[in-house]
Amino acid sequence: MENLKGVFFALLTALMWGSAPVIFKLGLKGEISPLVGILIHNLTATIFALVAVLILRENLFNHPIRELGMVALGGFVSGFLGLLVYYKAIKVGEVSIVAPIASSSPLFSVLLAVLILGESLTLQKVLGALLIILGIALLSYSR
């Protein structure tokens, strides 16, 4: 049942993240630079997260410093560097090509999870990764 919940939330994430590039492109069509775009993006996310933390009465500081540091590093890598490059790609490229290529991130997640976290590499994961590559190729090269 836990896996089913995970799949549900993953599909919900895909729906939200799948619509976001189109929204980003609409915002980046004019004079907004990718850097200003991610600043607005991250400020908005921060405000909503802060409100949610306050409403749910989550404790921000009762966590090990190493875990907070890893989350902060992940935020820098994905929320700043990744978004900056992604916004640049969306600004200059076609969303229908850029988004699928950028969505190949699970390939790197699987590889890093095996190498760093010691997760197992199964035939299903390898076949899934190959299907992702095939899907990206089909979407990217269709005109």
XYZ file of N, CA, C and O in Angstrom:
572
model
N 0.819 -1.199 0.000
C 0.000 0.000 0.000
C 0.863 1.263 0.000
O 0.507 2.248 -0.617
N 1.993 1.219 0.707
C 2.904 2.354 0.764
C 3.429 2.673 -0.630
O 3.537 3.840 -0.994
N 3.768 1.632 -1.417
C 4.242 1.859 -2.783
C 3.166 2.514 -3.638
O 3.456 3.352 -4.476
N 1.916 2.118 -3.436
C 0.808 2.704 -4.195
C 0.666 4.194 -3.878
O 0.441 4.996 -4.779
N 0.830 4.556 -2.622
C 0.799 5.972 -2.244
C 1.942 6.722 -2.921
O 1.763 7.824 -3.411
N 3.122 6.107 -2.933
C 4.277 6.728 -3.574
C 4.037 6.947 -5.055
O 4.374 8.005 -5.606
N 3.438 5.954 -5.716
C 3.144 6.067 -7.147
C 2.124 7.172 -7.387
O 2.267 7.978 -8.305
N 1.104 7.237 -6.540
C 0.095 8.284 -6.682
C 0.727 9.674 -6.580
O 0.487 10.545 -7.415
N 1.549 9.878 -5.550
C 2.181 11.181 -5.375
C 3.180 11.469 -6.490
O 3.341 12.622 -6.905
N 3.843 10.443 -7.000
C 4.761 10.634 -8.122
C 3.999 11.074 -9.373
O 4.455 11.951 -10.115
N 2.847 10.465 -9.627
C 2.034 10.862 -10.784
C 1.495 12.285 -10.616
O 1.456 13.056 -11.582
N 1.119 12.634 -9.400
C 0.666 13.994 -9.126
C 1.807 14.984 -9.354
O 1.609 16.056 -9.937
N 3.001 14.606 -8.933
C 4.187 15.425 -9.176
C 4.420 15.602 -10.666
O 4.689 16.713 -11.142
N 4.320 14.504 -11.418
C 4.527 14.564 -12.866
C 3.525 15.515 -13.521
O 3.887 16.271 -14.425
N 2.286 15.490 -13.062
C 1.264 16.390 -13.604
C 1.645 17.845 -13.347
O 1.601 18.681 -14.253
N 2.056 18.142 -12.125
C 2.433 19.523 -11.790
C 3.699 19.947 -12.517
O 3.759 21.035 -13.097
N 4.721 19.090 -12.479
C 5.979 19.425 -13.148
C 5.821 19.424 -14.664
O 6.539 20.137 -15.363
N 4.882 18.653 -15.179
C 4.652 18.637 -16.617
C 3.997 19.913 -17.123
O 4.218 20.333 -18.263
N 3.188 20.542 -16.277
C 2.544 21.789 -16.684
C 3.456 22.998 -16.463
O 3.321 24.014 -17.136
N 4.390 22.888 -15.547
C 5.246 24.026 -15.193
C 6.075 24.573 -16.363
O 6.158 25.796 -16.510
N 6.701 23.730 -17.207
C 7.506 24.304 -18.293
C 6.715 25.209 -19.238
O 7.243 26.208 -19.725
N 5.464 24.873 -19.472
C 4.629 25.717 -20.337
C 4.393 27.066 -19.657
O 4.493 28.122 -20.291
N 4.125 27.032 -18.356
C 3.933 28.268 -17.597
C 5.232 29.079 -17.594
O 5.219 30.303 -17.797
N 6.378 28.400 -17.370
C 7.672 29.091 -17.377
C 7.920 29.771 -18.717
O 8.368 30.914 -18.776
N 7.643 29.056 -19.808
C 7.877 29.609 -21.147
C 7.043 30.870 -21.354
O 7.529 31.854 -21.915
N 5.795 30.839 -20.901
C 4.932 32.024 -21.023
C 5.523 33.202 -20.253
O 5.446 34.343 -20.704
N 6.129 32.933 -19.113
C 6.736 33.993 -18.319
C 8.073 34.469 -18.852
O 8.455 35.625 -18.661
N 8.796 33.583 -19.537
C 10.136 33.925 -20.024
C 10.142 34.430 -21.464
O 11.206 34.677 -22.022
N 8.976 34.573 -22.076
C 8.906 35.019 -23.473
C 9.429 36.434 -23.661
O 9.978 36.761 -24.689
N 9.255 37.271 -22.663
C 9.618 38.679 -22.792
C 11.023 38.962 -22.312
O 11.973 38.279 -22.668
N 11.124 39.949 -21.466
C 12.420 40.455 -21.017
C 12.945 39.794 -19.751
O 14.072 40.073 -19.336
N 12.150 38.957 -19.113
C 12.610 38.335 -17.861
C 13.758 37.380 -18.163
O 13.638 36.492 -19.002
N 14.863 37.573 -17.451
C 16.016 36.684 -17.628
C 15.793 35.400 -16.840
O 15.003 35.373 -15.887
N 16.493 34.328 -17.211
C 16.388 33.092 -16.434
C 16.739 33.290 -14.953
O 16.105 32.701 -14.084
N 17.718 34.145 -14.654
C 18.108 34.379 -13.264
C 16.980 35.040 -12.474
O 16.657 34.628 -11.358
N 16.356 36.060 -13.046
C 15.212 36.705 -12.388
C 14.060 35.707 -12.279
O 13.362 35.661 -11.265
N 13.886 34.886 -13.302
C 12.838 33.865 -13.288
C 12.983 32.899 -12.125
O 12.005 32.615 -11.420
N 14.203 32.410 -11.893
C 14.357 31.468 -10.773
C 14.248 32.176 -9.425
O 13.792 31.583 -8.454
N 14.633 33.442 -9.369
C 14.460 34.189 -8.120
C 12.976 34.283 -7.776
O 12.563 33.995 -6.646
N 12.162 34.655 -8.757
C 10.715 34.753 -8.538
C 10.147 33.381 -8.196
O 9.347 33.227 -7.266
N 10.569 32.368 -8.936
C 10.133 30.979 -8.702
C 10.439 30.549 -7.272
O 9.571 30.062 -6.548
N 11.685 30.731 -6.858
C 12.105 30.251 -5.542
C 11.521 31.086 -4.407
O 11.209 30.546 -3.348
N 11.358 32.404 -4.614
C 10.702 33.227 -3.589
C 9.257 32.788 -3.390
O 8.779 32.688 -2.253
N 8.578 32.527 -4.494
C 7.192 32.070 -4.409
C 7.118 30.738 -3.671
O 6.287 30.559 -2.767
N 7.987 29.802 -4.041
C 8.009 28.495 -3.376
C 8.338 28.652 -1.889
O 7.739 27.981 -1.036
N 9.265 29.547 -1.565
C 9.661 29.772 -0.172
C 8.499 30.319 0.646
O 8.243 29.876 1.772
N 7.794 31.279 0.090
C 6.660 31.873 0.808
C 5.593 30.820 1.082
O 5.102 30.694 2.214
N 5.242 30.036 0.069
C 4.219 29.004 0.260
C 4.690 27.926 1.237
O 3.913 27.449 2.069
N 5.966 27.536 1.159
C 6.500 26.538 2.094
C 6.495 27.068 3.520
O 6.149 26.352 4.463
N 6.861 28.337 3.692
C 6.880 28.946 5.026
C 5.475 28.990 5.617
O 5.263 28.649 6.790
N 4.511 29.385 4.814
C 3.122 29.416 5.289
C 2.677 28.010 5.688
O 2.067 27.816 6.749
N 2.993 27.010 4.868
C 2.611 25.629 5.183
C 3.280 25.144 6.468
O 2.643 24.492 7.303
N 4.565 25.459 6.639
C 5.286 25.073 7.858
C 4.638 25.714 9.083
O 4.457 25.063 10.119
N 4.269 26.972 8.971
C 3.633 27.666 10.095
C 2.248 27.095 10.397
O 1.896 26.879 11.562
N 1.459 26.841 9.367
C 0.114 26.288 9.558
C 0.187 24.893 10.181
O -0.574 24.560 11.088
N 1.124 24.073 9.692
C 1.250 22.696 10.187
C 2.098 22.600 11.458
O 2.277 21.524 12.003
N 2.632 23.748 11.891
C 3.449 23.830 13.103
C 4.643 22.870 13.066
O 4.942 22.181 14.040
N 5.286 22.836 11.931
C 6.504 22.026 11.772
C 7.658 22.729 12.473
O 7.747 23.955 12.460
N 8.557 21.962 13.061
C 9.740 22.518 13.691
C 10.863 22.570 12.661
O 11.274 21.540 12.130
N 11.334 23.762 12.373
C 12.382 23.937 11.356
C 13.764 23.507 11.828
O 14.600 23.111 11.032
N 14.023 23.601 13.120
C 15.394 23.482 13.594
C 15.675 22.232 14.427
O 16.764 22.059 14.923
N 14.715 21.357 14.570
C 14.905 20.160 15.376
C 15.322 18.972 14.500
O 14.717 17.909 14.552
N 16.361 19.190 13.692
C 16.835 18.160 12.774
C 18.357 18.146 12.792
O 18.995 19.181 13.030
N 18.959 16.989 12.516
C 20.431 16.930 12.476
C 20.997 17.875 11.417
O 20.453 18.007 10.320
N 22.100 18.540 11.766
C 22.717 19.535 10.884
C 23.142 18.911 9.556
O 23.051 19.547 8.509
N 23.601 17.655 9.580
C 24.019 16.989 8.340
C 22.838 16.852 7.374
O 22.970 17.091 6.183
N 21.672 16.460 7.915
C 20.481 16.316 7.066
C 20.038 17.668 6.513
O 19.685 17.774 5.328
N 20.052 18.694 7.342
C 19.702 20.030 6.867
C 20.685 20.486 5.790
O 20.285 21.085 4.776
N 21.956 20.193 6.001
C 22.981 20.558 5.014
C 22.788 19.846 3.686
O 22.953 20.453 2.623
N 22.427 18.562 3.728
C 22.212 17.822 2.481
C 20.992 18.353 1.726
O 21.020 18.466 0.502
N 19.942 18.692 2.464
C 18.757 19.279 1.822
C 19.116 20.636 1.214
O 18.711 20.963 0.091
N 19.915 21.420 1.941
C 20.351 22.725 1.417
C 21.211 22.547 0.170
O 21.047 23.280 -0.816
N 22.114 21.574 0.186
C 22.946 21.300 -0.998
C 22.082 20.881 -2.178
O 22.269 21.349 -3.306
N 21.107 20.012 -1.914
C 20.175 19.615 -2.978
C 19.399 20.800 -3.522
O 19.158 20.905 -4.723
N 19.024 21.726 -2.636
C 18.329 22.934 -3.075
C 19.207 23.804 -3.955
O 18.741 24.371 -4.945
N 20.485 23.892 -3.602
C 21.420 24.668 -4.425
C 21.604 24.022 -5.794
O 21.514 24.694 -6.825
N 21.813 22.708 -5.794
C 22.057 22.002 -7.059
C 20.820 22.024 -7.954
O 20.909 22.350 -9.137
N 19.648 21.699 -7.376
C 18.454 21.638 -8.224
C 17.697 22.954 -8.294
O 17.264 23.373 -9.356
N 17.537 23.610 -7.139
C 16.716 24.817 -7.081
C 17.391 26.059 -7.607
O 16.731 27.027 -7.951
N 18.726 26.044 -7.673
C 19.428 27.193 -8.244
C 20.114 26.809 -9.548
O 19.720 27.267 -10.615
N 21.129 25.968 -9.466
C 21.889 25.642 -10.684
C 21.022 24.957 -11.744
O 21.022 25.365 -12.909
N 20.292 23.926 -11.333
C 19.450 23.194 -12.288
C 18.384 24.069 -12.907
O 18.167 24.056 -14.120
N 17.708 24.851 -12.069
C 16.660 25.728 -12.596
C 17.226 26.820 -13.492
O 16.605 27.185 -14.495
N 18.393 27.351 -13.141
C 18.997 28.397 -13.966
C 19.266 27.879 -15.381
O 18.888 28.513 -16.371
N 19.859 26.716 -15.466
C 20.151 26.128 -16.778
C 18.850 25.739 -17.496
O 18.702 25.945 -18.704
N 17.887 25.213 -16.742
C 16.600 24.810 -17.308
C 15.844 26.017 -17.860
O 15.303 25.980 -18.968
N 15.802 27.100 -17.102
C 15.121 28.311 -17.570
C 15.794 28.861 -18.826
O 15.121 29.339 -19.739
N 17.102 28.803 -18.854
C 17.824 29.255 -20.057
C 17.430 28.384 -21.250
O 17.167 28.902 -22.343
N 17.385 27.076 -21.047
C 16.999 26.160 -22.129
C 15.575 26.437 -22.599
O 15.303 26.452 -23.807
N 14.660 26.686 -21.654
C 13.268 26.969 -22.019
C 13.156 28.306 -22.740
O 12.401 28.444 -23.698
N 13.923 29.292 -22.302
C 13.866 30.618 -22.930
C 14.306 30.555 -24.390
O 13.701 31.185 -25.247
N 15.346 29.778 -24.679
C 15.892 29.756 -26.043
C 15.399 28.591 -26.879
O 15.538 28.608 -28.105
N 14.821 27.564 -26.255
C 14.423 26.365 -26.985
C 12.926 26.142 -26.975
O 12.162 26.919 -26.401
N 12.530 25.067 -27.623
C 11.116 24.677 -27.644
C 10.836 23.810 -26.421
O 11.558 22.851 -26.143
N 9.756 24.134 -25.709
C 9.388 23.386 -24.511
C 9.183 21.907 -24.838
O 9.573 21.035 -24.067
N 8.607 21.626 -25.991
C 8.325 20.232 -26.359
C 9.592 19.417 -26.576
O 9.545 18.188 -26.590
N 10.717 20.071 -26.738
C 11.999 19.368 -26.860
C 12.791 19.469 -25.555
O 13.341 18.484 -25.058
N 12.831 20.662 -24.984
C 13.620 20.894 -23.766
C 13.082 20.083 -22.580
O 13.851 19.434 -21.869
N 11.775 20.112 -22.354
C 11.196 19.450 -21.174
C 11.469 17.947 -21.145
O 11.878 17.425 -20.108
N 11.259 17.224 -22.262
C 11.558 15.785 -22.202
C 13.040 15.489 -21.941
O 13.355 14.568 -21.191
N 13.912 16.266 -22.527
C 15.343 16.030 -22.291
C 15.675 16.310 -20.828
O 16.358 15.515 -20.170
N 15.178 17.419 -20.302
C 15.426 17.746 -18.899
C 14.783 16.712 -17.974
O 15.280 16.470 -16.877
N 13.723 16.097 -18.450
C 13.039 15.083 -17.645
C 13.771 13.746 -17.628
O 13.277 12.784 -17.047
N 14.914 13.710 -18.243
C 15.715 12.477 -18.185
C 16.470 12.377 -16.862
O 17.237 11.446 -16.651
N 16.213 13.306 -15.962
C 16.903 13.298 -14.668
C 16.789 11.982 -13.904
O 17.720 11.633 -13.174
N 15.697 11.200 -14.041
C 15.667 9.913 -13.343
C 16.816 8.973 -13.739
O 17.230 8.144 -12.939
N 17.314 9.129 -14.950
C 18.456 8.299 -15.345
C 19.642 8.565 -14.422
O 20.314 7.632 -13.965
N 19.879 9.830 -14.127
C 20.972 10.197 -13.236
C 20.642 9.815 -11.795
O 21.518 9.405 -11.037
N 19.360 9.927 -11.429
C 18.944 9.541 -10.079
C 19.178 8.056 -9.838
O 19.668 7.661 -8.773
N 18.820 7.224 -10.810
C 19.023 5.777 -10.677
C 20.506 5.477 -10.542
O 20.926 4.728 -9.641
N 21.314 6.045 -11.420
C 22.761 5.797 -11.383
C 23.361 6.243 -10.045
O 24.106 5.490 -9.401
N 23.023 7.456 -9.595
C 23.560 7.966 -8.333
C 23.023 7.194 -7.128
O 23.741 6.998 -6.146
N 21.765 6.741 -7.190
C 21.202 5.953 -6.094
C 21.942 4.628 -5.946
O 22.181 4.162 -4.834
N 22.320 4.035 -7.070
C 23.080 2.788 -7.033
C 24.487 3.049 -6.503
O 24.970 2.351 -5.608
N 25.149 4.083 -7.024
C 26.536 4.357 -6.651
C 26.693 4.931 -5.245
O 27.596 4.538 -4.504
N 25.819 5.849 -4.848
C 25.986 6.558 -3.575
C 25.163 5.934 -2.447
O 25.648 5.777 -1.330
N 23.915 5.571 -2.748
C 23.028 5.052 -1.709
C 23.072 3.534 -1.582
O 22.475 2.974 -0.663
N 23.728 2.877 -2.539
C 23.822 1.418 -2.492
C 22.534 0.705 -2.869
O 22.344 -0.456 -2.520
N 21.640 1.387 -3.579
C 20.404 0.744 -4.014
C 20.719 -0.274 -5.097
O 21.728 -0.180 -5.796
N 19.840 -1.259 -5.236
C 20.095 -2.328 -6.207
C 19.722 -1.874 -7.618
O 18.809 -1.082 -7.815
N 20.457 -2.396 -8.578
C 20.165 -2.136 -9.988
C 19.528 -3.394 -10.555
O 20.195 -4.403 -10.754
N 18.224 -3.335 -10.759
C 17.484 -4.501 -11.237
C 17.255 -4.402 -12.736
O 17.422 -3.331 -13.333
N 16.848 -5.504 -13.318
C 16.520 -5.522 -14.743
C 15.387 -4.548 -15.040
O 15.420 -3.853 -16.056
N 14.411 -4.463 -14.155
C 13.297 -3.525 -14.352
C 13.789 -2.086 -14.405
O 13.325 -1.295 -15.219
N 14.723 -1.734 -13.537
C 15.250 -0.370 -13.525
C 16.037 -0.082 -14.798
O 15.930 1.002 -15.370
N 16.819 -1.047 -15.263
C 17.585 -0.873 -16.501
C 16.640 -0.720 -17.680
O 16.807 0.174 -18.517
N 15.620 -1.582 -17.758
C 14.645 -1.480 -18.853
C 13.873 -0.162 -18.783
O 13.628 0.469 -19.811
N 13.512 0.271 -17.583
C 12.830 1.554 -17.416
C 13.694 2.701 -17.912
O 13.214 3.614 -18.588
N 14.991 2.655 -17.561
C 15.916 3.702 -18.010
C 16.030 3.707 -19.532
O 16.043 4.768 -20.161
N 16.093 2.530 -20.128
C 16.171 2.448 -21.593
C 14.899 2.992 -22.245
O 14.966 3.673 -23.275
N 13.751 2.732 -21.642
C 12.499 3.285 -22.172
C 12.463 4.805 -22.053
O 11.949 5.489 -22.944
N 13.018 5.333 -20.968
C 13.101 6.794 -20.822
C 13.951 7.371 -21.945
O 13.567 8.355 -22.594
N 15.087 6.744 -22.202
C 15.979 7.217 -23.275
C 15.270 7.152 -24.621
O 15.327 8.099 -25.411
N 14.579 6.061 -24.871
C 13.845 5.914 -26.134
C 12.755 6.979 -26.246
O 12.596 7.620 -27.298
N 12.016 7.206 -25.169
C 10.962 8.219 -25.189
C 11.503 9.615 -25.437
O 10.935 10.388 -26.215
N 12.621 9.933 -24.802
C 13.250 11.246 -25.010
C 13.694 11.397 -26.452
O 13.494 12.439 -27.081
N 14.290 10.343 -26.985
C 14.740 10.390 -28.382
C 13.562 10.603 -29.327
O 13.632 11.435 -30.241
N 12.474 9.886 -29.103
C 11.301 10.032 -29.969
C 10.709 11.434 -29.884
O 10.360 12.036 -30.906
N 10.593 11.976 -28.678
C 10.019 13.311 -28.518
C 10.949 14.396 -29.042
O 10.513 15.378 -29.638
N 12.237 14.216 -28.841
C 13.204 15.263 -29.215
C 13.426 15.346 -30.720
O 13.684 16.424 -31.239
N 13.342 14.236 -31.397
C 13.644 14.241 -32.829
C 12.409 14.347 -33.697
O 12.528 14.438 -34.912
N 11.223 14.345 -33.084
C 10.015 14.543 -33.891
C 9.821 16.026 -34.114
O 10.015 16.829 -33.234
N 9.445 16.399 -35.287
C 9.263 17.835 -35.604
C 7.849 18.113 -35.981
O 7.138 17.582 -36.630
